[in-house]
Structures are given as C-alpha cells and as structure tokens.
Coordinates of C-alpha atoms in Angstrom, one line a residue:
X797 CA -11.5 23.1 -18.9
X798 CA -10.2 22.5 -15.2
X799 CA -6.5 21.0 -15.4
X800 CA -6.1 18.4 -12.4
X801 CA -2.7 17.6 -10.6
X802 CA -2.0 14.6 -9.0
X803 CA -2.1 14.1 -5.4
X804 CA 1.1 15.0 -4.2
X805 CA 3.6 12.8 -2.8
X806 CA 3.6 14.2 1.0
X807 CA -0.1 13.8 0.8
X808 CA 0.1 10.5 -0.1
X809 CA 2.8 9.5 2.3
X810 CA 1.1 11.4 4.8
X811 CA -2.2 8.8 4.4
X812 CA -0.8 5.6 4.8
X813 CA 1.0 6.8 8.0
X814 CA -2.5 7.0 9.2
X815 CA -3.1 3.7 7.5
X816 CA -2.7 2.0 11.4
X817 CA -5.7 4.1 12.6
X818 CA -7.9 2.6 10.2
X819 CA -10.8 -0.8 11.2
X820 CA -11.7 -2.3 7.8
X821 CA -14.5 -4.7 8.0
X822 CA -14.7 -7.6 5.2
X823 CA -17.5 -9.9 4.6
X824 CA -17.3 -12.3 1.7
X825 CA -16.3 -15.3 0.3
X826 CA -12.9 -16.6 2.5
X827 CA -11.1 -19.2 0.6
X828 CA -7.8 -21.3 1.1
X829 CA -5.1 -21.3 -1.4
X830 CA -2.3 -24.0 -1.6
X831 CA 0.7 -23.8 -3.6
X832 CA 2.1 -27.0 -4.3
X833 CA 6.1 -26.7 -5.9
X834 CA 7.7 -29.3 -7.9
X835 CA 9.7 -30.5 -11.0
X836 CA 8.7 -32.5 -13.7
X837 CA 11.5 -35.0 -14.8
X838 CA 8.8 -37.8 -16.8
X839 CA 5.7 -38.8 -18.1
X840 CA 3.1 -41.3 -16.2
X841 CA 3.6 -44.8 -17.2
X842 CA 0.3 -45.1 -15.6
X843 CA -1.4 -42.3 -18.8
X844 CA 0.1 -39.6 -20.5
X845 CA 0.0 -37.1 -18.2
X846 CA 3.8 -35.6 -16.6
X847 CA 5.0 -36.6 -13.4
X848 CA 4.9 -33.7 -10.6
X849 CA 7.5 -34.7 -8.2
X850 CA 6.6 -32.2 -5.0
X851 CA 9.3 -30.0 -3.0
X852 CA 7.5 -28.0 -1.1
X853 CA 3.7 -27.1 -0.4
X854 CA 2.2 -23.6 1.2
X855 CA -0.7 -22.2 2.4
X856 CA -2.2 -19.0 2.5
X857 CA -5.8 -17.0 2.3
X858 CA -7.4 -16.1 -0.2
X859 CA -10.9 -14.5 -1.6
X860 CA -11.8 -12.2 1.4
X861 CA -9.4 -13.4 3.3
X862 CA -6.8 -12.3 1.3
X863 CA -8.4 -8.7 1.5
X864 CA -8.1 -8.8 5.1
X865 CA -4.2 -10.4 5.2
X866 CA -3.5 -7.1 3.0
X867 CA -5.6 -4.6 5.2
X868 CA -3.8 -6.1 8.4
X869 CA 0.0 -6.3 6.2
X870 CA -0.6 -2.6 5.6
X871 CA -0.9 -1.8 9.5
X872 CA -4.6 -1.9 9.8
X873 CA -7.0 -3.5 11.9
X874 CA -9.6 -5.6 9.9
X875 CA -12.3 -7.5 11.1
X876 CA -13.6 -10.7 9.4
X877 CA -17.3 -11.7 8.7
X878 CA -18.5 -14.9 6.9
X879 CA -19.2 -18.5 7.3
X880 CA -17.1 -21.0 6.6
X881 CA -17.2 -24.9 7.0
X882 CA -16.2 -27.3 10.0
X883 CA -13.3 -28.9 7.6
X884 CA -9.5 -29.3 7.7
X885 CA -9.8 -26.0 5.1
X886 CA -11.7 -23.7 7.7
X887 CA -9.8 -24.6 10.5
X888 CA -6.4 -23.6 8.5
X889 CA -8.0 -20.1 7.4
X890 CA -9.1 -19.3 11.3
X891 CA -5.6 -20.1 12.3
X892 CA -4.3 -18.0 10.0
X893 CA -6.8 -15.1 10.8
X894 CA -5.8 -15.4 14.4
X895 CA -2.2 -15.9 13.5
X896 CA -2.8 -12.3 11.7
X897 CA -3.9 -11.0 15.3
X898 CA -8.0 -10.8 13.5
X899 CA -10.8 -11.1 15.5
X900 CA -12.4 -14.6 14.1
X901 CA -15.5 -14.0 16.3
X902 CA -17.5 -13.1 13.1
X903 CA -16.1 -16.0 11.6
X904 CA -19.0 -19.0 12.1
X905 CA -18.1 -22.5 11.1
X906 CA -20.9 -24.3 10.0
X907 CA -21.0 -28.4 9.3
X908 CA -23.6 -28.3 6.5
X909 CA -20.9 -25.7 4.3
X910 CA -18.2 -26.5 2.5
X911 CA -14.8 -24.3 2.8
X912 CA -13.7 -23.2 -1.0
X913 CA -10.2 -24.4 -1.2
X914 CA -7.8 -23.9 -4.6
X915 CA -4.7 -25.9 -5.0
X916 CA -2.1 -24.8 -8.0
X917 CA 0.5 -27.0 -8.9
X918 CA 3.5 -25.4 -10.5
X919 CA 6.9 -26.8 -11.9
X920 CA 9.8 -24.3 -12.5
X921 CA 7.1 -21.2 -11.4
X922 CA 4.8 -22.6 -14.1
X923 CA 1.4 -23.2 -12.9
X924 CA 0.8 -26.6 -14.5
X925 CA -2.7 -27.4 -12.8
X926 CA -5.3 -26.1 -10.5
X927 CA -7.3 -28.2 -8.4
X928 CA -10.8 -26.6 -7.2
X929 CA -12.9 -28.0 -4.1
X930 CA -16.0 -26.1 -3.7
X931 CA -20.0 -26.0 -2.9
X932 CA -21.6 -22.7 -4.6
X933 CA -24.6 -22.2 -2.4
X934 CA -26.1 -19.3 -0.6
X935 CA -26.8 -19.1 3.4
X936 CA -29.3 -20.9 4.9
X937 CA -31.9 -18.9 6.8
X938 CA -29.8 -19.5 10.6
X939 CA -26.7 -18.9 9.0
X940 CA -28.1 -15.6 7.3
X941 CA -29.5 -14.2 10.4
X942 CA -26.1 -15.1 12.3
X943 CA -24.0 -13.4 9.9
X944 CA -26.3 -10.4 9.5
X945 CA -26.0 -10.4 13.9
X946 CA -22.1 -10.7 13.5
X947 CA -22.3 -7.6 10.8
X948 CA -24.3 -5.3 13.0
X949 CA -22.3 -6.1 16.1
X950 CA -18.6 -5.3 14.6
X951 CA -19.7 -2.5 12.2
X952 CA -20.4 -0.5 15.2
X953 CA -16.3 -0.6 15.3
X954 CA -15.3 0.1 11.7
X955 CA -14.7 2.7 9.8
X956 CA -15.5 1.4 6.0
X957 CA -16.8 -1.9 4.7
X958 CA -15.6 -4.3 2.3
X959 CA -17.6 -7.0 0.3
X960 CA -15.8 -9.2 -1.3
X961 CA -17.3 -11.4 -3.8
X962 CA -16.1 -14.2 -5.2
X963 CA -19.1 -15.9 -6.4
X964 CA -19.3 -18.6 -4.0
X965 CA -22.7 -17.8 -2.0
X966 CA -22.1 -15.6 0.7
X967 CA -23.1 -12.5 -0.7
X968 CA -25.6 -14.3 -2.8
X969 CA -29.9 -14.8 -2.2
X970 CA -29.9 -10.5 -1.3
X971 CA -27.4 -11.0 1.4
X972 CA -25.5 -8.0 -0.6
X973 CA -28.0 -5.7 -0.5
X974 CA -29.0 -6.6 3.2
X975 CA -25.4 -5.3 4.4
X976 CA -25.4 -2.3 2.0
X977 CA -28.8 -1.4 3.5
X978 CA -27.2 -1.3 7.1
X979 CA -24.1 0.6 6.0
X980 CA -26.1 3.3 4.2
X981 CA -28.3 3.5 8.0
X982 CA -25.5 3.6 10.0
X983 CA -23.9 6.1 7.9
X984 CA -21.1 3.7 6.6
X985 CA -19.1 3.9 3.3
X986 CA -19.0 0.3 1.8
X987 CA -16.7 -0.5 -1.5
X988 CA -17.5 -3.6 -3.6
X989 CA -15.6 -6.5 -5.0
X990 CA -18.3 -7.7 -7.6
X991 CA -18.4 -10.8 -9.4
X992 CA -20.8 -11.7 -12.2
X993 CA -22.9 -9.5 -14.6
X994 CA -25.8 -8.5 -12.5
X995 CA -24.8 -5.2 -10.4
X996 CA -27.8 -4.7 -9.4
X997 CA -27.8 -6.7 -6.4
X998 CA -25.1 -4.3 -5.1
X999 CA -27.4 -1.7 -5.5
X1000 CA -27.0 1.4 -2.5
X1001 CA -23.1 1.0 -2.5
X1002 CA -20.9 3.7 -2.2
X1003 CA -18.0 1.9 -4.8
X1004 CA -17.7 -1.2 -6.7
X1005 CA -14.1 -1.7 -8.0
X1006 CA -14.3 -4.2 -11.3
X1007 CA -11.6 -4.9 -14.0
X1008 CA -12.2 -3.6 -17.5
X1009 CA -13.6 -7.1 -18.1
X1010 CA -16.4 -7.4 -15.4
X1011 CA -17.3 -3.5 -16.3
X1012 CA -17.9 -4.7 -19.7
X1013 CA -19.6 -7.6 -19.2
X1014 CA -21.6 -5.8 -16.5
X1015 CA -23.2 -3.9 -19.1
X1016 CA -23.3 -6.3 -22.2
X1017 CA -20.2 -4.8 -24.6
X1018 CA -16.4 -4.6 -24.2
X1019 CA -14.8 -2.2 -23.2
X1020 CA -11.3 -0.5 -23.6
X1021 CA -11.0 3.2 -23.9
X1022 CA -11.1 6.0 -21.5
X1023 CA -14.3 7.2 -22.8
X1024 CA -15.6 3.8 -23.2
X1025 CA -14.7 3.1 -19.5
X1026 CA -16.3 6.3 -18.5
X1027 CA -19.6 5.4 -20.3
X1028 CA -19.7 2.5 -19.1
X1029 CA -19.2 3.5 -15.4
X1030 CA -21.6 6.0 -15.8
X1031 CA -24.3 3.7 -16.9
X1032 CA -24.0 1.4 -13.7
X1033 CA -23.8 4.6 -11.1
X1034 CA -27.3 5.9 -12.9
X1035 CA -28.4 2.6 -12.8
X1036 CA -27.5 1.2 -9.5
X1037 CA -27.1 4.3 -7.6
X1038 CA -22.8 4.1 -6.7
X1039 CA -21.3 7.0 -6.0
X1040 CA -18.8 6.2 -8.0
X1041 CA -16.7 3.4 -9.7
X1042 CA -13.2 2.6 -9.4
X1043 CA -11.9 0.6 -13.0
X1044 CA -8.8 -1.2 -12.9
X1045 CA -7.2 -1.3 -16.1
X1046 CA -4.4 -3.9 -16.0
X1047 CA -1.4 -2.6 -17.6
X1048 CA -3.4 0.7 -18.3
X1049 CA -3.5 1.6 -14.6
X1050 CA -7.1 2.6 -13.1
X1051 CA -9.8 4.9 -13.6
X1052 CA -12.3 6.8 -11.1
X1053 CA -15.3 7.8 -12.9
X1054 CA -18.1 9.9 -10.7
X1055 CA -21.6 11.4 -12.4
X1056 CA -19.4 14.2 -13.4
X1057 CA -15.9 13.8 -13.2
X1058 CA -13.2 11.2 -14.1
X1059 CA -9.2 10.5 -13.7
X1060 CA -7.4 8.2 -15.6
X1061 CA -4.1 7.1 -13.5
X1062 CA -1.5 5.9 -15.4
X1063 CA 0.4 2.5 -14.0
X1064 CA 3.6 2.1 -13.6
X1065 CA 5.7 -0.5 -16.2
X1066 CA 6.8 -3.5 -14.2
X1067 CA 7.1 -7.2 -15.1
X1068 CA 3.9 -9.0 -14.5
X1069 CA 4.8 -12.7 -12.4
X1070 CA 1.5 -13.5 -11.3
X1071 CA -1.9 -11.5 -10.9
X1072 CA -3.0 -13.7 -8.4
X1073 CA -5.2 -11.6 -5.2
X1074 CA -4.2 -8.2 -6.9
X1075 CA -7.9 -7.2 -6.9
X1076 CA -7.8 -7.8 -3.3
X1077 CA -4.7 -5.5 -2.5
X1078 CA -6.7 -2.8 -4.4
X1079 CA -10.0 -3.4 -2.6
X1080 CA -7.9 -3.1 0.7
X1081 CA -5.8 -0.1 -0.2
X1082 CA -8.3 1.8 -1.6
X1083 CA -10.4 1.6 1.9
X1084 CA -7.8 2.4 4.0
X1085 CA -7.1 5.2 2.2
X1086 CA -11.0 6.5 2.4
X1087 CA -11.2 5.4 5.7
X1088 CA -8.7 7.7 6.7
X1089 CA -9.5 10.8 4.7
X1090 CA -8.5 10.5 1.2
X1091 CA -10.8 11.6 -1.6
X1092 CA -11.0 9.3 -4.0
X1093 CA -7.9 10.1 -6.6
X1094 CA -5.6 9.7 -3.8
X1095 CA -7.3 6.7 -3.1
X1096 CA -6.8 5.4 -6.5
X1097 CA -3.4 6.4 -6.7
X1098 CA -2.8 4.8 -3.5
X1099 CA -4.3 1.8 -4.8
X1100 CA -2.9 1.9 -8.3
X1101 CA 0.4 1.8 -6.9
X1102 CA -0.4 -1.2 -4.2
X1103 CA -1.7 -3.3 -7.7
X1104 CA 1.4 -2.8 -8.8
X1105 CA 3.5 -4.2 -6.6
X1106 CA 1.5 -7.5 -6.2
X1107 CA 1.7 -8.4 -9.6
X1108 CA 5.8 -8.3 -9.4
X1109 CA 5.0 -11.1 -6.6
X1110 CA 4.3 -14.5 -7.2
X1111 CA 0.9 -16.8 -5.6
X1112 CA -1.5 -14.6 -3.9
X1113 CA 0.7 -12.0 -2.4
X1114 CA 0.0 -8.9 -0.3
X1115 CA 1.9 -5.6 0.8
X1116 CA 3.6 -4.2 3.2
X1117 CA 3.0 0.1 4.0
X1118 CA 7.1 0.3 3.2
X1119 CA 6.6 -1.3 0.1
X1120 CA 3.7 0.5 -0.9
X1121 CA 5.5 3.7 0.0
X1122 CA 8.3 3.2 -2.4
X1123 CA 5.9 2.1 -5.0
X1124 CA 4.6 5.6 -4.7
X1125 CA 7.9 7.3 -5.0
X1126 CA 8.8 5.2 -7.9
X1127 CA 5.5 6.2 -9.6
X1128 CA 5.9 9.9 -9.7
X1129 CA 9.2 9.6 -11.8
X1130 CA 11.9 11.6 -11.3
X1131 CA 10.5 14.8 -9.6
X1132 CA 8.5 12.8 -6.9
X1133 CA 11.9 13.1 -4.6
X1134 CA 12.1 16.3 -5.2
X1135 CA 8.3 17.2 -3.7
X1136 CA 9.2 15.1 -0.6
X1137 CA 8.3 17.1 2.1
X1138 CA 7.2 14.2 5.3
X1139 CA 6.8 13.8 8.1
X1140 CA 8.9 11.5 10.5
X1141 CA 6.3 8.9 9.9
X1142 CA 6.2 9.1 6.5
X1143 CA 10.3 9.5 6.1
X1144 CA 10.5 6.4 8.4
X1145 CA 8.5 3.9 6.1
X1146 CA 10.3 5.8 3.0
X1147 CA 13.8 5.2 4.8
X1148 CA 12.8 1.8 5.3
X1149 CA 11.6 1.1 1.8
X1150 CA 14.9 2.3 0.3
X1151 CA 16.5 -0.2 2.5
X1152 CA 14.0 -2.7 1.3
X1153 CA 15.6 -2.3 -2.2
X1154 CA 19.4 -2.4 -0.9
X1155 CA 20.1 1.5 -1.6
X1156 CA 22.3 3.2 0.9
X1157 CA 20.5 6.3 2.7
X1158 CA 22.2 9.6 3.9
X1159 CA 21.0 12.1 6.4
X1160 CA 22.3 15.9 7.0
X1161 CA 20.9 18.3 8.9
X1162 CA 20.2 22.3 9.5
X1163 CA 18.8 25.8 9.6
X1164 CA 19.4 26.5 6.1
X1165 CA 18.0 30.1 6.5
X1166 CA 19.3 31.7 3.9
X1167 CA 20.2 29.3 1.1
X1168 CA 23.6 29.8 -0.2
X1169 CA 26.4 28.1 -2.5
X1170 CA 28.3 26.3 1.1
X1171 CA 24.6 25.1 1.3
X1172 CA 24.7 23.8 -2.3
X1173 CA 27.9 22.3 -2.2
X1174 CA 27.5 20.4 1.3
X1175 CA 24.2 18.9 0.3
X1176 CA 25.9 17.7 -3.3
X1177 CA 29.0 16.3 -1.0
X1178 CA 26.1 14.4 0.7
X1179 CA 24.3 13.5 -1.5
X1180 CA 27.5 11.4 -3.5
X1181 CA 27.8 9.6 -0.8
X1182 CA 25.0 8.1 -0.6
X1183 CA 21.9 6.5 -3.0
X1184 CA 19.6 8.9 -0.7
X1185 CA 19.4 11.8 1.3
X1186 CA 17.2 12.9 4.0
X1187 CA 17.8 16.4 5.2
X1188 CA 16.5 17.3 8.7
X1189 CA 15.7 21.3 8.8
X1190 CA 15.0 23.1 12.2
X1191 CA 11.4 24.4 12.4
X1192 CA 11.0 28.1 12.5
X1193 CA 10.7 28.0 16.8
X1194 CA 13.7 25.6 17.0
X1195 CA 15.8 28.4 15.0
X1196 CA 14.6 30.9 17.2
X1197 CA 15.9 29.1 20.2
X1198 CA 19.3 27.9 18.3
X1199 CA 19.5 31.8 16.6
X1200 CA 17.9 34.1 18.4
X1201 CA 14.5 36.3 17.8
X1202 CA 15.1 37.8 14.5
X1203 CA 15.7 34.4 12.8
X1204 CA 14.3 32.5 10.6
X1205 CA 14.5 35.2 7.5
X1206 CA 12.4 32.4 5.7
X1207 CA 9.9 30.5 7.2
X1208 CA 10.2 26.2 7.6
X1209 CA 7.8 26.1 4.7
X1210 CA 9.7 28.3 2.5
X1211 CA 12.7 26.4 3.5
X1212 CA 11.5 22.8 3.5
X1213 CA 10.0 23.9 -0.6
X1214 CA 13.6 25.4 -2.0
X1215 CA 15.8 22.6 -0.6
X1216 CA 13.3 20.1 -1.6
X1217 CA 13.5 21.4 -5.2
X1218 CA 17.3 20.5 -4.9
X1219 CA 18.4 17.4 -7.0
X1220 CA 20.5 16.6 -4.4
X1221 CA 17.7 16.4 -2.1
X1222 CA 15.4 13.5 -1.8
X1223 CA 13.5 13.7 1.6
X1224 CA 13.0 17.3 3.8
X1225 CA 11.9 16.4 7.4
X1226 CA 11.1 19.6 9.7
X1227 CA 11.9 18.5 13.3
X1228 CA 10.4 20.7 16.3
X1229 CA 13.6 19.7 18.6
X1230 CA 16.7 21.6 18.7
X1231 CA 18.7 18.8 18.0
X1232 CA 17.6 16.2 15.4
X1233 CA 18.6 13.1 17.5
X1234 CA 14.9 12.0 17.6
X1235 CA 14.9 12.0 13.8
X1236 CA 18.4 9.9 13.6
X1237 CA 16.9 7.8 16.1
X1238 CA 13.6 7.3 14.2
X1239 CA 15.3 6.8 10.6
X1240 CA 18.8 4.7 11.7
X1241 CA 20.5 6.3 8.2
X1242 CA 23.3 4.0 7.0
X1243 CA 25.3 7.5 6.6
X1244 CA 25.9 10.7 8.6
X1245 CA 27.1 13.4 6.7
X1246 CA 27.9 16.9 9.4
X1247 CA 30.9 19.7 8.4
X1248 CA 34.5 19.2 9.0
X1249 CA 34.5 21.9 12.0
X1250 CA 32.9 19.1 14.3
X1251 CA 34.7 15.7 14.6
X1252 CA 33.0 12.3 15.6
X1253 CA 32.9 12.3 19.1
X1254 CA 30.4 16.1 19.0
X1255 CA 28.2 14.9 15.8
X1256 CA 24.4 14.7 17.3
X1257 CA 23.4 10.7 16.8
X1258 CA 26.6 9.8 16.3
X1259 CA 26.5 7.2 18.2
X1260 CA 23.6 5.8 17.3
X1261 CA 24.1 5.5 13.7
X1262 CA 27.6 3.7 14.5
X1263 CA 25.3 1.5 16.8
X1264 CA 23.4 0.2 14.4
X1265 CA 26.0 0.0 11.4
X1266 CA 26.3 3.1 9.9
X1267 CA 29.4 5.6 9.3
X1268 CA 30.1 9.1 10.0
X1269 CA 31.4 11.5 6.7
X1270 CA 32.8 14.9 7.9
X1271 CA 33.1 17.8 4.5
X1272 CA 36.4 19.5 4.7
X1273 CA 35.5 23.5 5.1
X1274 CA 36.7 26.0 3.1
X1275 CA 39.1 28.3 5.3
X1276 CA 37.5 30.6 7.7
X1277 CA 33.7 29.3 6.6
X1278 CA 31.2 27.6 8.7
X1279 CA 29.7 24.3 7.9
X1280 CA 27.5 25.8 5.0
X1281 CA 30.4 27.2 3.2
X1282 CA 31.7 23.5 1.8
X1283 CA 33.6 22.4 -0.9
X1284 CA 32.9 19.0 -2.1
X1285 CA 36.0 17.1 -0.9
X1286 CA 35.5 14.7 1.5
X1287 CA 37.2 12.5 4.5
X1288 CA 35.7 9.8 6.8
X1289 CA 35.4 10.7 10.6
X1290 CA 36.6 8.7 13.3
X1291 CA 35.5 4.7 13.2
X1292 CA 33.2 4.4 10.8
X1293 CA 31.2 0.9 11.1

C-alpha cells in the first residue's frame, strides 16, 4: 500500500504566490445578491407577519459572478462570459465587474432576458426571508452564437475554464457541452460547477466539483462515506468521461477521487456563520491552483482551506491570498510552522496574514553555519518577544562573500531544514543579498531582534522597521561571544516606536 503525504506547506505557499499569473475564464449563471439588515420590534397590524424595520441594504455578485469576485480577490485575472438582462440588476453586476478591474466585454446584455436577482432579509444576522426574481430559460439561437463568439475569442487568453451552473439557463439546451467541446480542442482544462441530477450534459470535462448531496443525487442514492463517495465519483468519471471529481464534504472537508486513486482531506473545525457562495471560492481556488501547476491534492488542499474561511464570513463572501495563506498554516496544526521554508513572496502574504489576525511578528537574521547553543538561545530570546518569527538566512554565495571560500560547512538547504525544525522558528527565508534589507523592506516586521554587540543606529533595516512602527530588541551577549553565543536576557535598543 503506497502511504501519501500531504503537500507541504512551502509548496502550497509557493502556488498562490503564482496565483497573480493565473487568467480564469467563467461562463455561467451571474446573479445579484442584496442583503437587506434590520430589526424586528412588532408584528403587522396590517396581517400577522413581523415588521422588518431596514438599517442598511448591500449588494454584491453572486452565481458566477461570485466565482469571478473570488478569482480576482485572490490576485488573478478572470474574464467573464454570459448574458445578462438590460435591467436595473445587470447594470449593478457590470458595474461591479468593472469596479473589479474585469473585462465585461463578454458580458452581453440582452432586453428579452431577465437578470436573476436574490434579496435576503435578515434581523439580528438571522435571515428571516428571501426574495427570488428570476426567468429560468435557456439562450436564444443569437444570444447562443454570441456567447459561443465571446468564448472562443477570450479563451485564446486563459489559462483554465470555469462553468458555473446555477440552474438558471445559460449552460442549459447543450450550451455546456458546446464549451467543453472547444476546451478539449484547444487543449484547455475546464472544471465544473454542476447543478441538477443529469451529469451528463457536462460530459468531456476535465472536473466537476459537487457537494456530497448533488454527488448523491447525481447518481440516485445518498451518500456519506469515503468509500461511498469514492464509488460514487467513480461511477460518473466511467460514465461521463471526467478525469476526476472533486467532492466537498461540508464539515468532513473534500475528497479527490480519480479512476485509480483518491485523498480524503480533512477540514479544519471552525464555526459555520453562513455557507453562502462557498462553492464558488472552491471552484475559484481550485483553478488557480491547476492553472498554475498544482496537481490536484494541492489543489484540493488549497481549496479545502479557501471553503473554510468563507463559511466563518457572513452573505456571500470571498477571500483574500493573505487569508487563504493563514488558513493553510492553521490547517497543518502545529508542525506546519515548523516546515516553513518560503520564499519572500510567500513570507510576505504569510507576514501579512499574521497581521490580519493581530499577532505581533519578529524577524532575526544570519549565517547560522554551524548550528550551536548561542544560536539556540538567541532565536528562543526572539522568539519571546514576539507571537512570530521569521528568520532571514544568508544563501550559500552570500556566505561566501560575507565568510570567505571555505564557508558554508552546510549548505542553505541543510540550514534553512534544521532551523526550520526549531520551535522557536516559524518562517526560514534564504535571501541572495548580503544584507537582508530587501527582506525587512518586503515583510515591515513589527519587531527587530539583532545581538547586543551592534546598537540601533548599525542594525540593517533599522530604520525602516522604526518607520513604519516597529521596535528594535538588542540580546545581551555572553562575555567574549559573538552574536550567536546569547543568553536569553534581553534590553530594548535605542527609540523603539
């Protein structure tokens, strides 16, 4: 039996920095949702019904335009095809698609179509009613042949494709399996948001992504374990011809299943405010992270993570690439800090995520060629004063400029694995320069830890973490050491904020 590890966190980390490289395009059902807040004080002399009194209304995207608000949140390009009405709800959602920076060319507005529009009233972040305005119809034969134009033209540009069904007639009449036909011609991957029981209209695609209810009712019997979920995916890729299916699993987390090979990914516990668009954070993660280069269990761990920061979110919310990254930290338990070898990219979201959720982050930097206790017991003196530490280490050519030819003993990768095992440790950066100002510059830490035997005024980046609101925390040496022979007591440098 082959064991499987997960993906690790630098891997991870590493694919949503290319996130921003990424053109996703969506085609589907584009739908505007309002959120109308109030409080409810009485009933209706007028019938027995309560009384909403409003205090505040929004508006926001939703269906596939949701999908493409989380593809461009997460620092993509997407590119939006469908057809929409000539109402007051179309012309909100183009507004919104250009306020996004999307190209809306793709985006026909037709007088005979109605734009779907959903309106959820809520009192004390209760939804209390929903009001649905809708026409279910498929594409006339003009407005067919213009989307299909609109498709060929922008699919030239992307890199995966996303359908996104919600049932109300875009994809309908074979349109579906029109657009998988061209992806499979041009060569182009194209995931799946299905709705209904009939699958086989999606025939030819490379993914579909349903709950554990649509898979079930997709092939006429619940289903809830892992082997049941297998079967069940297996079924529809013999069937339908998918490469493979990707099965979310609520609270369970998500499951890949191939003709061969599945992986269950656990989710991670967190309170549940609202499930609202979730599918479509999913949809959208899960093709960036194909698009640029994941295999498929990093993409579903990618995307596991992204569905489970939505759901903390109340209405029909979407992600940012920081908050997605901290997701993933969070979601390898305690050792994922440990395994944190980034990039500046990567350590840059991750910096910024910890900041997100109000924890203080530390940086320290060095050679550390030969790991000793002054190594040890500077990083722990760190590492106490702050929630998180990033350590910048030299590359192997910038030690040989700082140290001479025979130096590094251990190579950066060596190093970068042995420090990152270190529990005081929760980020390793290599940096090519000989100085790690670039780094300080790039991650603005809240705290600047250097030895004792340098004062303020000679700490690289000084300056710029005081700039932007950060302190400087010298380590007292022990007598006639350098700065790797510390003990753990510690004194503020200089002006610290």
């Amino acid at each position: 039996m082959i064991k499987h590890y997960p993906p690790s966190p630098e891997s991870l980390h590493r694919a949503i920095a290319r996130f921003g490289q990424a053109t996703v395009l969506v085609v589907g059902d584009f739908i505007l949702d309002r959120f109308v807040n109030g409080v409810i004080e009485r009933i209706s002399p007028e019938a027995p019904i309560p009384v909403l009194h409003g205090r505040g209304e929004t508006s926001t995207m939703g269906g596939a335009g949701n999908v493409v608000a989380n593809i461009v949140s997460l620092g993509a390009t997407a590119v939006p095809v469908s057809v929409i009405g000539t109402d007051v709800a179309g012309d909100s959602l183009v507004r919104m698609l250009r306020e996004l920076g999307a190209d809306t060319a793709g985006l026909a507005q037709e007088r005979g179509r109605m734009t779907s529009s959903k309106s959820r009233f809520s009192a004390l972040n209760q939804q209390v009613l929903r009001f649905d305005e809708e026409e279910i119809k498929p594409l006339g034969a003009a407005e067919r042949a213009g989307l299909i134009r609109h498709f060929r033209a922008a699919l030239t540009r992307a890199d995966i494709v996303i359908l996104s069904d919600y049932g109300k007639g875009i994809l309908l009449d074979g349109v579906a399996a029109d657009l998988i036909a061209i992806c499979r011609e041009a060569g182009k991957l194209v995931l799946v948001d299905p709705k209904g029981r009939d699958y086989a209209r999606y025939a030819g695609a490379t993914a579909i992504t349903p709950n554990r209810k649509e898979l079930g009712e997709a092939v006429g019997h619940a289903v809830f374990a892992d082997d049941e979920i297998v079967a069940a995916a297996r079924q529809l890729i013999s069937a339908h011809g998918f490469n493979f299916v990707v099965a979310t699993r609520s609270e369970k987390g998500m499951s890949v299943v191939g003709p061969t090979e599945a992986r269950h990914i656990a989710t991670q516990a967190r309170e549940v405010f609202d499930v609202s668009g979730a599918g479509d954070t999913v949809i959208a993660s899960f093709a960036l992270a194909l698009a640029v280069g994941a295999d498929n269990v990093m993409a579903a761990s990618i995307a596991n993570a992204a569905g489970g920061v939505v759901v903390g979110k109340r209405g029909t919310a979407r992600l940012t690439a920081e908050e997605l990254t901290g997701a993933l930290f969070r979601s390898h338990g305690p050792t994922a800090h440990k395994d944190a070898i980034l990039d500046a990219t990567s350590a840059a979201r991750m910096v910024a995520a910890w900041k997100e959720e109000g924890l203080s982050v530390g940086f320290t930097n060095g050679c550390f060629d030969i790991l000793h206790a002054g190594h040890v017991s500077l990083l722990h003196a760190a590492r106490s004063q702050c929630d998180r530490l990033v350590l910048g280490l030299n590359s192997d050519a910038s030690v040989r400029r700082l140290k001479g030819a025979g130096r590094p003993v251990n190579d950066q990768h060596d190093r970068a694995c042995v420090l990152a095992a270190l529990a005081s440790v929760d980020a390793v950066v290599v940096f090519e320069e000989s100085t790690p100002l670039a780094l300080i510059e790039a991650l603005l830490p809240d705290i600047l830890v250097k030895g004792a035997d340098y004062t303020v005024d000679t700490v690289v980046g000084a300056d710029v973490v005081q700039k932007a609101g950060g302190r400087i925390v010298l380590v007292d040496l022990v007598a006639g050491k350098s700065t790797t022979g510390t003990i753990g007591k510690l004194r503020a440098g200089g002006a610290t904020n």
